[in-house]
PDB file of C-alpha atoms in Angstrom:
ATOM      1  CA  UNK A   1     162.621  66.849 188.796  1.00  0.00           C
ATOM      2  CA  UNK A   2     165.203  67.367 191.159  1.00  0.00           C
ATOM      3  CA  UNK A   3     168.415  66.710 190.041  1.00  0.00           C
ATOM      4  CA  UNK A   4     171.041  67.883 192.469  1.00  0.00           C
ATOM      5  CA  UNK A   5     169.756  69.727 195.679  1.00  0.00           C
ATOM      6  CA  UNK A   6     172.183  71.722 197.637  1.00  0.00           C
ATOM      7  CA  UNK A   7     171.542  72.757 201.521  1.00  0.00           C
ATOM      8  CA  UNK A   8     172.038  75.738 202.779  1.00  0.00           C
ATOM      9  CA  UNK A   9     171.826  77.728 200.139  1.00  0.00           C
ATOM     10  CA  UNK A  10     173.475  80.943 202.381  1.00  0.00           C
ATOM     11  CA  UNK A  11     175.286  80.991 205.335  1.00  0.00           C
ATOM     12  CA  UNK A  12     177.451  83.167 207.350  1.00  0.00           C
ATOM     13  CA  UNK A  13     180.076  82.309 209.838  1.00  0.00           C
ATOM     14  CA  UNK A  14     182.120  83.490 212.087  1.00  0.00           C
ATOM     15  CA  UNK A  15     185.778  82.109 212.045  1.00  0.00           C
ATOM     16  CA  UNK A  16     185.980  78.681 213.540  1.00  0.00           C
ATOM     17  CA  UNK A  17     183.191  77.653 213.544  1.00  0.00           C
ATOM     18  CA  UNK A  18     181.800  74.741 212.048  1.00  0.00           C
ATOM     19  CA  UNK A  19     179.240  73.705 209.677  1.00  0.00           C
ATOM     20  CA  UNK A  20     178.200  70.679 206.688  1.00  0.00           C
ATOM     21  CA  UNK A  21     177.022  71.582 203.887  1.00  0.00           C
ATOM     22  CA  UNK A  22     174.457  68.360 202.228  1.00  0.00           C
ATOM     23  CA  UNK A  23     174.518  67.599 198.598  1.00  0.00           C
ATOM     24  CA  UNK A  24     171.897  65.604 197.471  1.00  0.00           C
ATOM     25  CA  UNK A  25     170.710  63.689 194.283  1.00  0.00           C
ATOM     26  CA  UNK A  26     168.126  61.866 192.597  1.00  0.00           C
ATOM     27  CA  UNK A  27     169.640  60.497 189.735  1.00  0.00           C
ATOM     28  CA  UNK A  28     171.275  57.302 191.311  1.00  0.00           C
ATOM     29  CA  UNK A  29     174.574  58.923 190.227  1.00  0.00           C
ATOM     30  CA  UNK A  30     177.956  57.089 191.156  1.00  0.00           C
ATOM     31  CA  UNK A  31     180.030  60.069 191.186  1.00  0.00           C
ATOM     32  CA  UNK A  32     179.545  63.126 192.851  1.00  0.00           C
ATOM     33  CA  UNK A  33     182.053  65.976 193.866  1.00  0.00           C
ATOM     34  CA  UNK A  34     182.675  69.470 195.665  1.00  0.00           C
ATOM     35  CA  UNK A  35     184.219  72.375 193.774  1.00  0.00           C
ATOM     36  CA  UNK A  36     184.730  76.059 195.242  1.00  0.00           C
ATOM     37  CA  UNK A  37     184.468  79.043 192.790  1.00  0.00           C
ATOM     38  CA  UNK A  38     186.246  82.066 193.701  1.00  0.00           C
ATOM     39  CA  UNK A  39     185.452  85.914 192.476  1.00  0.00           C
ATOM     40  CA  UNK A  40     187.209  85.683 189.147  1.00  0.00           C
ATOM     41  CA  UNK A  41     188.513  82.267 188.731  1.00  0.00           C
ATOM     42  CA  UNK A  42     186.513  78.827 187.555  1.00  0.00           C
ATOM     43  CA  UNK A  43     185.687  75.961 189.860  1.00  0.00           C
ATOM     44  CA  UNK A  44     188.449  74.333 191.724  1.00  0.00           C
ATOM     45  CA  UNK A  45     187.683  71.092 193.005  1.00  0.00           C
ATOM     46  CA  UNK A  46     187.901  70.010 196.561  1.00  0.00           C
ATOM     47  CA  UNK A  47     187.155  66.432 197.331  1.00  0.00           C
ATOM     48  CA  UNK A  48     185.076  63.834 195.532  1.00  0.00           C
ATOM     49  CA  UNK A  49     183.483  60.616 195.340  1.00  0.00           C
ATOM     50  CA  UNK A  50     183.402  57.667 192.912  1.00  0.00           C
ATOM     51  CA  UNK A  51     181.008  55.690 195.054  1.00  0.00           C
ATOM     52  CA  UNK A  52     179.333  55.432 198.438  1.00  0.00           C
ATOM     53  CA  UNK A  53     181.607  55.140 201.035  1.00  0.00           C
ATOM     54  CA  UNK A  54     184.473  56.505 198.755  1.00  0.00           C
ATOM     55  CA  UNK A  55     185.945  59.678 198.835  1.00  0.00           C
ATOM     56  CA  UNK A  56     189.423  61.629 197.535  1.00  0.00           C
ATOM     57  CA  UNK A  57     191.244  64.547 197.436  1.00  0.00           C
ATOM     58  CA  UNK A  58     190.864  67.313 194.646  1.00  0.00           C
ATOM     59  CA  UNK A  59     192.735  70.326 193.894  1.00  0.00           C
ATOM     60  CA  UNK A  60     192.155  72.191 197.167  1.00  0.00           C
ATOM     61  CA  UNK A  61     191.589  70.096 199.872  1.00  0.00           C
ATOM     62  CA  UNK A  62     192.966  71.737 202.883  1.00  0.00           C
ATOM     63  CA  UNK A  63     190.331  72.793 205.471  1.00  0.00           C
ATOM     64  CA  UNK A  64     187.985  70.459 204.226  1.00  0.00           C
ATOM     65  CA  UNK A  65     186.288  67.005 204.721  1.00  0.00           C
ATOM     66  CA  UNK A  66     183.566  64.886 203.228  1.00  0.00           C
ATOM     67  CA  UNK A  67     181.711  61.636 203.496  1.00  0.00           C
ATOM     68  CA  UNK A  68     179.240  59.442 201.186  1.00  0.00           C
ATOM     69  CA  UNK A  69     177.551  57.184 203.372  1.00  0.00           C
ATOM     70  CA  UNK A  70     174.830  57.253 201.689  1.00  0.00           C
ATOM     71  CA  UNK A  71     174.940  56.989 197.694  1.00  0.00           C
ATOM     72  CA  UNK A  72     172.383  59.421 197.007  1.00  0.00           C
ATOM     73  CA  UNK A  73     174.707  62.412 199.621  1.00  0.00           C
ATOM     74  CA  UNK A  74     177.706  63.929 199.604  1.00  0.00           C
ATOM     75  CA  UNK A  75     178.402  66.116 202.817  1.00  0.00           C
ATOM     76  CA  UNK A  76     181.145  68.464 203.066  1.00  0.00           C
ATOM     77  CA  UNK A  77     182.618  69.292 206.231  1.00  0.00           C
ATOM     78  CA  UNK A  78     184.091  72.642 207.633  1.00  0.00           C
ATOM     79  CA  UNK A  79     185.694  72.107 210.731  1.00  0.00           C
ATOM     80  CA  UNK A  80     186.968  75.513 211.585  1.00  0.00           C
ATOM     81  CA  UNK A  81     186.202  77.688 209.310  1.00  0.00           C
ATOM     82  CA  UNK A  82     188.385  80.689 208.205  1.00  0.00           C
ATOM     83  CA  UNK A  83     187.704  83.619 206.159  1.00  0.00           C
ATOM     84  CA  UNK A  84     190.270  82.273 202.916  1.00  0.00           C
ATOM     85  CA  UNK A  85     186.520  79.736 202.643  1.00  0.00           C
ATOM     86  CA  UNK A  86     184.401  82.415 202.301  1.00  0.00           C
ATOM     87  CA  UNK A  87     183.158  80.924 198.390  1.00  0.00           C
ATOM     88  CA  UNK A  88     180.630  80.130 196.493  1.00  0.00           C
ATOM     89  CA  UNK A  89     180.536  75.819 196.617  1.00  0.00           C
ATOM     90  CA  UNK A  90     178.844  73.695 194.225  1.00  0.00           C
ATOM     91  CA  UNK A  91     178.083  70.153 194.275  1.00  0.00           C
ATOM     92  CA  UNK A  92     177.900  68.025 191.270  1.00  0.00           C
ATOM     93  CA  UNK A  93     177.437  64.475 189.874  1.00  0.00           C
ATOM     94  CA  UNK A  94     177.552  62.316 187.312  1.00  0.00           C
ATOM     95  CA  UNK A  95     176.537  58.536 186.470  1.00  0.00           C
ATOM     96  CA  UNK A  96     178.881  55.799 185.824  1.00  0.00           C
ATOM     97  CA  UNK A  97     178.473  54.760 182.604  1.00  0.00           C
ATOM     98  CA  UNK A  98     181.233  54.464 180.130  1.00  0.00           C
ATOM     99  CA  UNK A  99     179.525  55.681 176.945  1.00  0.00           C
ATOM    100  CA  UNK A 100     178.059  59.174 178.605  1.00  0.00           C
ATOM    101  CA  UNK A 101     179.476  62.278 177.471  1.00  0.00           C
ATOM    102  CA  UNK A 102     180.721  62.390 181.358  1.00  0.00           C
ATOM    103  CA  UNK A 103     178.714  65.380 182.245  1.00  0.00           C
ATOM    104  CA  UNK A 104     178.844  66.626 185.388  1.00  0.00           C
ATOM    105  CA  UNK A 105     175.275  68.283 186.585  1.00  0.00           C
ATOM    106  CA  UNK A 106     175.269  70.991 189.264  1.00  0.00           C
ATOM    107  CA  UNK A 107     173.603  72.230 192.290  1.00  0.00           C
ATOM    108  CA  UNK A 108     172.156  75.774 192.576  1.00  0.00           C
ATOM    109  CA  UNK A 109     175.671  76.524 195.152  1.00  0.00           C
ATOM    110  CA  UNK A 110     175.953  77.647 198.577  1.00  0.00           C
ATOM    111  CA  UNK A 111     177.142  81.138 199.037  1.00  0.00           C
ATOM    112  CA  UNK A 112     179.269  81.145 202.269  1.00  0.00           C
ATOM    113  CA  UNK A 113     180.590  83.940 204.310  1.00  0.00           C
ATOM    114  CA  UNK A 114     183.105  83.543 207.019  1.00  0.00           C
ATOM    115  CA  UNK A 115     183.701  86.590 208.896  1.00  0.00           C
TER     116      UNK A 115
ATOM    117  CA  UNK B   1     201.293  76.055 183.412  1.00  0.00           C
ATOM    118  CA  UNK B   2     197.333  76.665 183.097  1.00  0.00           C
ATOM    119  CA  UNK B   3     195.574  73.601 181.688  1.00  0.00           C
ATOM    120  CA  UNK B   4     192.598  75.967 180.657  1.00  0.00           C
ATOM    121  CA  UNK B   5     192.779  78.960 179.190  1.00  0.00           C
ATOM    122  CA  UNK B   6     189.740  81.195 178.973  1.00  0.00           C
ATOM    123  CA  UNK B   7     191.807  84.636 177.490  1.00  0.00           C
ATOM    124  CA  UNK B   8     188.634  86.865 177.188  1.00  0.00           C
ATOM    125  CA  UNK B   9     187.403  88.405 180.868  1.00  0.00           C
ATOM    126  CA  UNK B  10     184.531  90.355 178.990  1.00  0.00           C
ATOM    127  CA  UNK B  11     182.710  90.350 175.902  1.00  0.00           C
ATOM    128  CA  UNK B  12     179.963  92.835 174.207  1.00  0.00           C
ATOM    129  CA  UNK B  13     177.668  91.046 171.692  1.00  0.00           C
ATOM    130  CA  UNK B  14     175.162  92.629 169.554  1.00  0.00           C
ATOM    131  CA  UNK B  15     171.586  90.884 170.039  1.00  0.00           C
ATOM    132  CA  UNK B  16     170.922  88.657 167.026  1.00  0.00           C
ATOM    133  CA  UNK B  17     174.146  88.367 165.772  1.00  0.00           C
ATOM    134  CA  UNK B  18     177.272  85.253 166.210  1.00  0.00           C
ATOM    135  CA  UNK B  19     179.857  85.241 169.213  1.00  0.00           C
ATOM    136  CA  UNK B  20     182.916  83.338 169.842  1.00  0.00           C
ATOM    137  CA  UNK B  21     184.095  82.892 172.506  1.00  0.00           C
ATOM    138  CA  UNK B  22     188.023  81.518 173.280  1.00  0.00           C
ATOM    139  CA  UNK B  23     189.031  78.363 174.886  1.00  0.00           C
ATOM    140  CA  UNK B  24     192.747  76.851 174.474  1.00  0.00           C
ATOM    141  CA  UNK B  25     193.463  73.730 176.495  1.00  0.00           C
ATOM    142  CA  UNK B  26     196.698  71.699 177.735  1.00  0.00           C
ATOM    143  CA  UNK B  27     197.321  68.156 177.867  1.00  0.00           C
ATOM    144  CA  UNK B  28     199.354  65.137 176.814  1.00  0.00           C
ATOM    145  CA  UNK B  29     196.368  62.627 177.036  1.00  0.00           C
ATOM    146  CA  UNK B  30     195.622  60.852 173.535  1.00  0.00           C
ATOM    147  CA  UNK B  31     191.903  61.081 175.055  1.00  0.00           C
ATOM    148  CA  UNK B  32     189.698  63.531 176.781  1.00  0.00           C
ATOM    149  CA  UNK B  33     186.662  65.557 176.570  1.00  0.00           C
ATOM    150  CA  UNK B  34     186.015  69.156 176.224  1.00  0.00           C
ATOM    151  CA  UNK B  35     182.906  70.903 177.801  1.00  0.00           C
ATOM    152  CA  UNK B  36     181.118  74.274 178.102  1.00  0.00           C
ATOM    153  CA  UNK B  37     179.079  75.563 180.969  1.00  0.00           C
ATOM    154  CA  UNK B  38     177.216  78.379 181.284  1.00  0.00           C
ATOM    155  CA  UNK B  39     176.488  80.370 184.294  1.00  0.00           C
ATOM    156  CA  UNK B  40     173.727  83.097 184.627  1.00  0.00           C
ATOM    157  CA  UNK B  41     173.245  85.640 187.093  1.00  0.00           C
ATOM    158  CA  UNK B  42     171.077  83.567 188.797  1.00  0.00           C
ATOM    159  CA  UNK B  43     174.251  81.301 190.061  1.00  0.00           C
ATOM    160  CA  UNK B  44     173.499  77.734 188.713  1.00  0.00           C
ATOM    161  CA  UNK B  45     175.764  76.033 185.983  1.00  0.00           C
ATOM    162  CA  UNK B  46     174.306  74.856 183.211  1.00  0.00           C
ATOM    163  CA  UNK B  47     175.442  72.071 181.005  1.00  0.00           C
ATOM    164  CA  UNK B  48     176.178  73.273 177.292  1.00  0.00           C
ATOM    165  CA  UNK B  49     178.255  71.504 174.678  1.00  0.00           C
ATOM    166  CA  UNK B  50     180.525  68.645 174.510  1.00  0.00           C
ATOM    167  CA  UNK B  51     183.091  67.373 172.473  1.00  0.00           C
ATOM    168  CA  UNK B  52     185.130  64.213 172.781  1.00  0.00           C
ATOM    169  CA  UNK B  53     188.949  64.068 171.735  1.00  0.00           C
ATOM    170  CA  UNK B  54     188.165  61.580 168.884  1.00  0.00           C
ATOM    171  CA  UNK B  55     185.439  63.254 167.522  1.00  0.00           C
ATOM    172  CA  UNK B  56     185.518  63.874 164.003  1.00  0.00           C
ATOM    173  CA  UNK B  57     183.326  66.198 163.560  1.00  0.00           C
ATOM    174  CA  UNK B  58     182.543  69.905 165.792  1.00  0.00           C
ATOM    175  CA  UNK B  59     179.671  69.326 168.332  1.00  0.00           C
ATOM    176  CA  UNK B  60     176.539  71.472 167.865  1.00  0.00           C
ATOM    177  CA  UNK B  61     173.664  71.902 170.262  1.00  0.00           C
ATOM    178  CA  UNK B  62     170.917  74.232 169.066  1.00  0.00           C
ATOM    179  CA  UNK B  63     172.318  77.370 168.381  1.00  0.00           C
ATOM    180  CA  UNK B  64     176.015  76.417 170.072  1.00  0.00           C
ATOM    181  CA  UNK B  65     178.665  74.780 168.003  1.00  0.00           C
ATOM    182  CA  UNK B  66     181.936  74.101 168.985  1.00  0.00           C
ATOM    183  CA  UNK B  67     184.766  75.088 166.891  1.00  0.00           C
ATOM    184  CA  UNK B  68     186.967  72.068 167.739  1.00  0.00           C
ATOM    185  CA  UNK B  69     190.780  72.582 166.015  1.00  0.00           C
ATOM    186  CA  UNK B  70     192.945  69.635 167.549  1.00  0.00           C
ATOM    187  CA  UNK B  71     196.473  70.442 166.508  1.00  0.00           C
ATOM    188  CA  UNK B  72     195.955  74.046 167.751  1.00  0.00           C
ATOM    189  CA  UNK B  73     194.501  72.857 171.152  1.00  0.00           C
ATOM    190  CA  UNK B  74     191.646  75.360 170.780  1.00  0.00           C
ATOM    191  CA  UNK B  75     187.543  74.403 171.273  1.00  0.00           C
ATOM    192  CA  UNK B  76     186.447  77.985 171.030  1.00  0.00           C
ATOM    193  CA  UNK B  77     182.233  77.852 171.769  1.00  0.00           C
ATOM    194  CA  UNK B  78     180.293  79.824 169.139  1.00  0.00           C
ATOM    195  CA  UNK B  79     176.864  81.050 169.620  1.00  0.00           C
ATOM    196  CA  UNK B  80     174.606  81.949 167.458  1.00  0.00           C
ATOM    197  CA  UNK B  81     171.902  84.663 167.153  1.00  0.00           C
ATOM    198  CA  UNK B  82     172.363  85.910 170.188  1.00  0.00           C
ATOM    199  CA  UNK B  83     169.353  86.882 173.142  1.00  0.00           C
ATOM    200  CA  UNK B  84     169.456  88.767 175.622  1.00  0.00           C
ATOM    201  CA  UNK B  85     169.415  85.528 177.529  1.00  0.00           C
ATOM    202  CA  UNK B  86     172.927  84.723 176.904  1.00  0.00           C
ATOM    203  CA  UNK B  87     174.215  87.385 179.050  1.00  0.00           C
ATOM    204  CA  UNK B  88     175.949  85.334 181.275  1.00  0.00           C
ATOM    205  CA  UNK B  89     179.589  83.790 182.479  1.00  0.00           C
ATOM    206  CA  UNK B  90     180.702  80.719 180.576  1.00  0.00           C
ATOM    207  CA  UNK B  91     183.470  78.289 181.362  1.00  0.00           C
ATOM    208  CA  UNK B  92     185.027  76.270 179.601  1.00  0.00           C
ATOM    209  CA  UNK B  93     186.315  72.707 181.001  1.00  0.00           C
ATOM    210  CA  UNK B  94     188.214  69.639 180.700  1.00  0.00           C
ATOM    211  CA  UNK B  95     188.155  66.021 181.462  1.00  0.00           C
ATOM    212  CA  UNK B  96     191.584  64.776 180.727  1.00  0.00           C
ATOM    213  CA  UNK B  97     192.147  60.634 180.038  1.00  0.00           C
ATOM    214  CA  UNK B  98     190.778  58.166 181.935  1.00  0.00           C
ATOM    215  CA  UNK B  99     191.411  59.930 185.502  1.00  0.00           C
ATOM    216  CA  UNK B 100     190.216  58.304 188.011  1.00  0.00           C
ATOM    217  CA  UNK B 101     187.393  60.116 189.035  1.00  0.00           C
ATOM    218  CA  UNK B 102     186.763  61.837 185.887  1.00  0.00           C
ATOM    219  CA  UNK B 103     187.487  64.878 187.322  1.00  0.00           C
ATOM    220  CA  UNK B 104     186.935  68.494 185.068  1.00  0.00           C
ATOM    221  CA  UNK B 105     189.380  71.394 184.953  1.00  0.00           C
ATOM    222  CA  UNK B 106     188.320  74.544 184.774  1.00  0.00           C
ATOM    223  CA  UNK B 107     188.946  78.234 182.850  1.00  0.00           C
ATOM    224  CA  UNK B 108     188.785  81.267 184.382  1.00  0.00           C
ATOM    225  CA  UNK B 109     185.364  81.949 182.423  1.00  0.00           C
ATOM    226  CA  UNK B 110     184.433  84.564 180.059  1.00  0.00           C
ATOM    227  CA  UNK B 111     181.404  87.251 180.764  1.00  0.00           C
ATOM    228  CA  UNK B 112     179.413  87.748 177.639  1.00  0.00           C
ATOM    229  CA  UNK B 113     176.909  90.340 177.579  1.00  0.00           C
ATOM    230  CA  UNK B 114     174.171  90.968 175.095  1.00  0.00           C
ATOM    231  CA  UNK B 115     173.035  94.667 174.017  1.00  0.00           C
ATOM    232  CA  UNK B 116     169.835  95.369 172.445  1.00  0.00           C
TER     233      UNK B 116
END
């Protein structure tokens, strides 16, 4: 039963350098998104994706890219990392149909550092 | 102007007995949805309540309920009983309209922490 799988679950960088971080799920969801949470503050959004091969901006999407090639992934992108991305990022989705309660169900997070 | 407001940082809770904890929302839209997460120490976000715009009547899931009042904008979470398992940070979000990718809005979240 795995719902929504998140890889890595840590990392550390060093600034610019850059890494993807793989969302995965097995729920044949149609919408799936990104979100950063910062100490103190909810999630902010980032990007996300109302089908595969679809993507769009969220709140904060400086710094940032993704891709759904694949319906079941969502990859985001860190092309040169800096420190302001050090975050906690969660992945979520949620299926398509009109009559759910549109919940959104989340990955464990990532915990990244950028030094 | 903040679409979610989440007004309590920190809360204290006797076990076993009721909590409420604050949530006042912004919007325009005729239709959106209302949700609660929670968040233990343990990092994941957990699904907990929902409540849709039009519903008549408060949502209740187990021992949450959601104190929905429309006209004040407010969808305060209650909790019932509480354990020692409820320790934990919970948001509150919203879906506003029909937006195109359903997107949720989120509060600043509230730590609630259970003494025994």
């Amino acid at each position: 039963n795995a719902g929504v799988t998140q890889t890595p679950k840590f990392r550390v960088l060093k600034t610019g350098q850059s890494m993807t971080l793989l969302c995965a799920q097995d729920m044949n969801h149609e919408y799936m998104y990104w979100y950063r949470q910062d100490p103190g503050m909810g999630l902010r959004l980032i990007h996300y994706s109302v089908g595969e091969g679809t993507t769009a901006k969220g709140e904060v999407p400086d710094g940032y890219n993704v891709s759904r090639l694949k319906k079941q992934n969502f990859l985001l992108g860190l092309e040169s990392a800096a420190p302001s991305q050090t975050s906690v990022y969660f992945c979520a989705s949620r299926p398509l149909q009109r009559l759910a309660k549109n919940i959104q169900y989340f990955g464990a997070g990532t915990r990244l550092s950028v030094l | 102007a903040q679409k979610i407001t989440q007004t309590q940082p920190g809360m204290f809770v006797q076990e076993k007995e009721a909590v409420t904890l604050d949530c006042t929302y912004d919007t325009s839209d005729q239709s959106y949805g209302l949700f609660w997460y929670k968040q233990p120490s343990s990092g994941e976000m957990i699904f907990l309540i929902y409540q849709g715009s039009y519903d008549e009547q408060n949502a209740t899931e187990g021992r949450y309920s959601l104190n929905f009042q429309k006209a004040r904008k407010s969808a305060n979470l209650v909790i019932s009983a509480s354990q020692l398992g409820d320790s934990a940070m919970y948001f509150c979000a919203m879906r506003e309209g029909n937006n195109a990718g359903n997107m949720l809005t989120f509060g600043g979240g509230t730590r609630l922490m259970v003494k025994p």
